Amino acid sequence: MKQKEPWRLEKWQMRTREAIFTILLICCECQTPGCAVAHEVREMIRHMCSGVDHIIDMRQRKRTYLMCLRWDPFDVEIRMSLGMLAHSQGWYDEAKWLFESTLKLPVNSAAQHDAHNFLGVMHETSFNDPGQARQHFEAALTVNPMSSQAHHNLANLYWRTWRREEAFVHYRKALHIEPHNTFFVYGLASAMLQSDESRESLENAKMLFLKAITLSPNFADAYRGLGHALRDLGFYEEASRAYQKSYQMFSHLKGEQRILRAHQIEAKLLHFSALLAICDLHSIETILADVKASLGHYLAGPDEVSSHKDAISYYLDVHPLNVNLYDIAHIVDPLVLLQIARRRGYALTKLVKSTILYQQIDSSNTFQRNVKLKNVFKVAMLSSRFDGDHYITHAIITLLKACKPALLNDIVIEFHVISSARVTPTKERTLVMEKLKNESNSFIYAYSMSWHQIALHINSLNCHLYLDLDGYTRGAMTEVSVLQASPLQAHWFGNYSSDFGGYSWGDAMPTRRDSRVVDCEILIPKMNRSKIIFANFNSLYKIDPALVNVWKSALFSSNDKSWQLWITNRPKKAAENLKNHLTDSKNELRQWSESEDESLSHQFFTSQEKEKFSDELILVTDLQSAKDHIRVKSCADIFLDSFRLGSHSTAADALAAGLVLVTLPHIGALSRVASSLLAASGASATIVRTSQEYHDLLQVWTRRTVLGVRYMRKRLSRRVYRSDIWRHEQWAKKWISLIRMWWDAYVALSCEWQLVAS
């Protein structure tokens, strides 16, 4: 007998099964009381419909369930099955009625628990009612206190409504009851990862992610979470492997293609950023085309998401927000960066205006829309870097001190500081935070607060200006701006409605001038002060191939080698990789951006093979303490800024240390901070316009004597120190005047509240 082809056999089986099912439906119409055949047929139909059976059409299954309910209106199992079917098809009102009517029947505890659990999930995700959802989850736990699923659902609800402590309690209870459930292990690990940046918390999260992977080796989300934990612990090489594994897992999954593709894009970008952090430029070159293609695919998708459910998943789960715009600023042009930022803004706005928390709070609280300027101008500042250690903390303390005596037309400036830092301050940091509290008019820790609670706090203070000092870096709470709690709003690096053409708000941030009397040879034994000391104190993920090629061409061609290049070992192993790139005289790195100036690329290594650098010419040091770092940096002579992702606080440190600062600004705001500082300091002579100019300037300096370079440095530093940027009170008056002009323009135009470009 000729064997049927697989697809023909499957089609034949489907038709046979449907015919049998139809015959059974006819048989079960028998109305004879106590008919054993009809009873058996009905039980068979229940079994066919309750199983995962793709042959039975959904509409046919619903019709059958309704028929079974007509036979037995008090059949709890059929009622629950019909409710689950309705929920899976998006018939939420019908599902809600079925589950609620089930609870009115004399049902057992298991059915009560399941009905409450399903109603809780529906109220949370479908009806935007977290209050009712919580009541049903708690009712499910009252019926069965050992229900791991109810504990896990309640934990998720608490986490989304920013009740973090209660969430942890229920995450741990769910895992205690069912310790080998992959999703419960992953849920607790994710909460730990997002709650605290302490090393202990990150180590615990890492161990839980590894346990989830052991339980489910193909769990792609667990690999991604493991990568986050390893990255935050400083193990970038291991993190890159975890991200790569996540990408491979997502590539083999089946499901909604749009969601899976977004997951893959995120994993690819995270892999790229981990390699970038350790300056593994050769490995990056091999995946660069794929990364750019992923970004192109991401930008080619729809700008706006269509529904509430899409917004939540697209933004929270698969939208590549775990990748800083910093990390991809090297490989994309500013206009593409703007597209990515705008895409992020569309999804963000959709999420905030649709999320369950927004619906709950907006119904009971309204924002004041009639803020007026009288004799006090109020400024709110939010940052996750108000931790007592980051330079933002010290800079804002300086700003607040300078603004206190600075009045403009009897207008007093009030500063209200909000910290969303996740790190528990040490004793040394606590002293700095006390200074910040004393200098500000009000201060709160807001990590446990939701976006909406922070926005309401800003609005309740009647603030005229809200400044987001994080921009798009990790830890930023950009969602607060979407709620528009104040008339004027600005981001540190612009927002998704700006064209990235303006400067960042902190371009001319005042900084402290320290004493530069220091014995460099004692602090840094390998430093040779008889040579010109070039330095780059940036994190090494900011180094790109174009900069490496310029350094190799301009510095390696110097025959006398009368200089040293000073870099920081931040993060670990990055400096070793960078040294390998610099000392490899045979291999030239390709440019990352097609728009990069390639006029230098044809002259590398064409005359003769350059000799390798010795360790004496590349000086690598660890980070210095906050107390001494300015004095230590003053041992250098010339600071060589990176290209597309320039220095920000490090540039201010270089000027405070009296160094000559060379920078090449691009179109994007991320590369223009150093040039803005130089322009404000009256030292714009070292702002170059092309990589060729950068290259030529370095060659000129390598031909000068050490005394000649240091005399030039002394003259430039005097000019910098005489500028207004070092006279804090004068700078503060100009800043206040600018704010007042901004407000007057806002009032004159009768603008509605909106996000404004920085």
PDB file of C-alpha atoms in Angstrom, residues 380-383 385-404 414-418 432-441 469 505-506 508-512 649 728 732:
ATOM      1  CA  ALA A 380      13.667  70.709  40.680  1.00  0.00           C
ATOM      2  CA  MET A 381      16.665  68.465  39.941  1.00  0.00           C
ATOM      3  CA  LEU A 382      16.507  64.683  39.597  1.00  0.00           C
ATOM      4  CA  SER A 383      19.460  62.317  39.221  1.00  0.00           C
ATOM      5  CA  ARG A 385      23.944  60.017  40.506  1.00  0.00           C
ATOM      6  CA  PHE A 386      23.184  61.987  43.664  1.00  0.00           C
ATOM      7  CA  ASP A 387      25.067  59.362  45.663  1.00  0.00           C
ATOM      8  CA  GLY A 388      27.811  61.389  47.321  1.00  0.00           C
ATOM      9  CA  ASP A 389      30.533  60.155  44.972  1.00  0.00           C
ATOM     10  CA  HIS A 390      29.638  61.046  41.385  1.00  0.00           C
ATOM     11  CA  TYR A 391      30.843  64.411  40.097  1.00  0.00           C
ATOM     12  CA  ILE A 392      27.206  65.546  39.620  1.00  0.00           C
ATOM     13  CA  THR A 393      26.840  65.712  43.406  1.00  0.00           C
ATOM     14  CA  HIS A 394      29.893  67.941  43.860  1.00  0.00           C
ATOM     15  CA  ALA A 395      29.024  70.122  40.860  1.00  0.00           C
ATOM     16  CA  ILE A 396      25.484  70.801  42.084  1.00  0.00           C
ATOM     17  CA  ILE A 397      26.769  71.658  45.575  1.00  0.00           C
ATOM     18  CA  THR A 398      29.024  74.264  43.948  1.00  0.00           C
ATOM     19  CA  LEU A 399      26.107  75.566  41.878  1.00  0.00           C
ATOM     20  CA  LEU A 400      23.795  75.877  44.895  1.00  0.00           C
ATOM     21  CA  LYS A 401      26.414  77.749  46.895  1.00  0.00           C
ATOM     22  CA  ALA A 402      27.017  80.148  44.014  1.00  0.00           C
ATOM     23  CA  CYS A 403      23.317  80.807  43.383  1.00  0.00           C
ATOM     24  CA  LYS A 404      22.391  81.612  46.977  1.00  0.00           C
ATOM     25  CA  GLU A 414      14.988  77.715  45.224  1.00  0.00           C
ATOM     26  CA  PHE A 415      16.500  74.297  44.502  1.00  0.00           C
ATOM     27  CA  HIS A 416      14.624  71.090  45.265  1.00  0.00           C
ATOM     28  CA  VAL A 417      16.866  68.049  44.886  1.00  0.00           C
ATOM     29  CA  ILE A 418      15.583  64.516  44.236  1.00  0.00           C
ATOM     30  CA  VAL A 432      28.847  64.845  50.997  1.00  0.00           C
ATOM     31  CA  MET A 433      25.106  64.137  50.849  1.00  0.00           C
ATOM     32  CA  GLU A 434      24.637  66.131  54.062  1.00  0.00           C
ATOM     33  CA  LYS A 435      26.249  69.119  52.336  1.00  0.00           C
ATOM     34  CA  LEU A 436      23.856  68.719  49.409  1.00  0.00           C
ATOM     35  CA  LYS A 437      20.869  68.575  51.749  1.00  0.00           C
ATOM     36  CA  ASN A 438      22.010  71.665  53.648  1.00  0.00           C
ATOM     37  CA  GLU A 439      22.560  73.712  50.481  1.00  0.00           C
ATOM     38  CA  SER A 440      19.215  72.765  48.868  1.00  0.00           C
ATOM     39  CA  ASN A 441      15.775  73.980  49.920  1.00  0.00           C
ATOM     40  CA  LEU A 469      20.414  65.332  35.113  1.00  0.00           C
ATOM     41  CA  TRP A 505      22.796  71.883  30.117  1.00  0.00           C
ATOM     42  CA  GLY A 506      26.037  71.254  31.998  1.00  0.00           C
ATOM     43  CA  ALA A 508      29.774  75.381  31.567  1.00  0.00           C
ATOM     44  CA  MET A 509      29.411  73.640  34.907  1.00  0.00           C
ATOM     45  CA  PRO A 510      31.552  75.404  37.538  1.00  0.00           C
ATOM     46  CA  THR A 511      34.247  73.238  39.042  1.00  0.00           C
ATOM     47  CA  ARG A 512      36.725  73.556  41.886  1.00  0.00           C
ATOM     48  CA  SER A 649      33.316  65.701  33.886  1.00  0.00           C
ATOM     49  CA  HIS A 728      31.119  80.843  40.494  1.00  0.00           C
ATOM     50  CA  ALA A 732      25.523  81.834  38.605  1.00  0.00           C
TER      51      ALA A 732
END
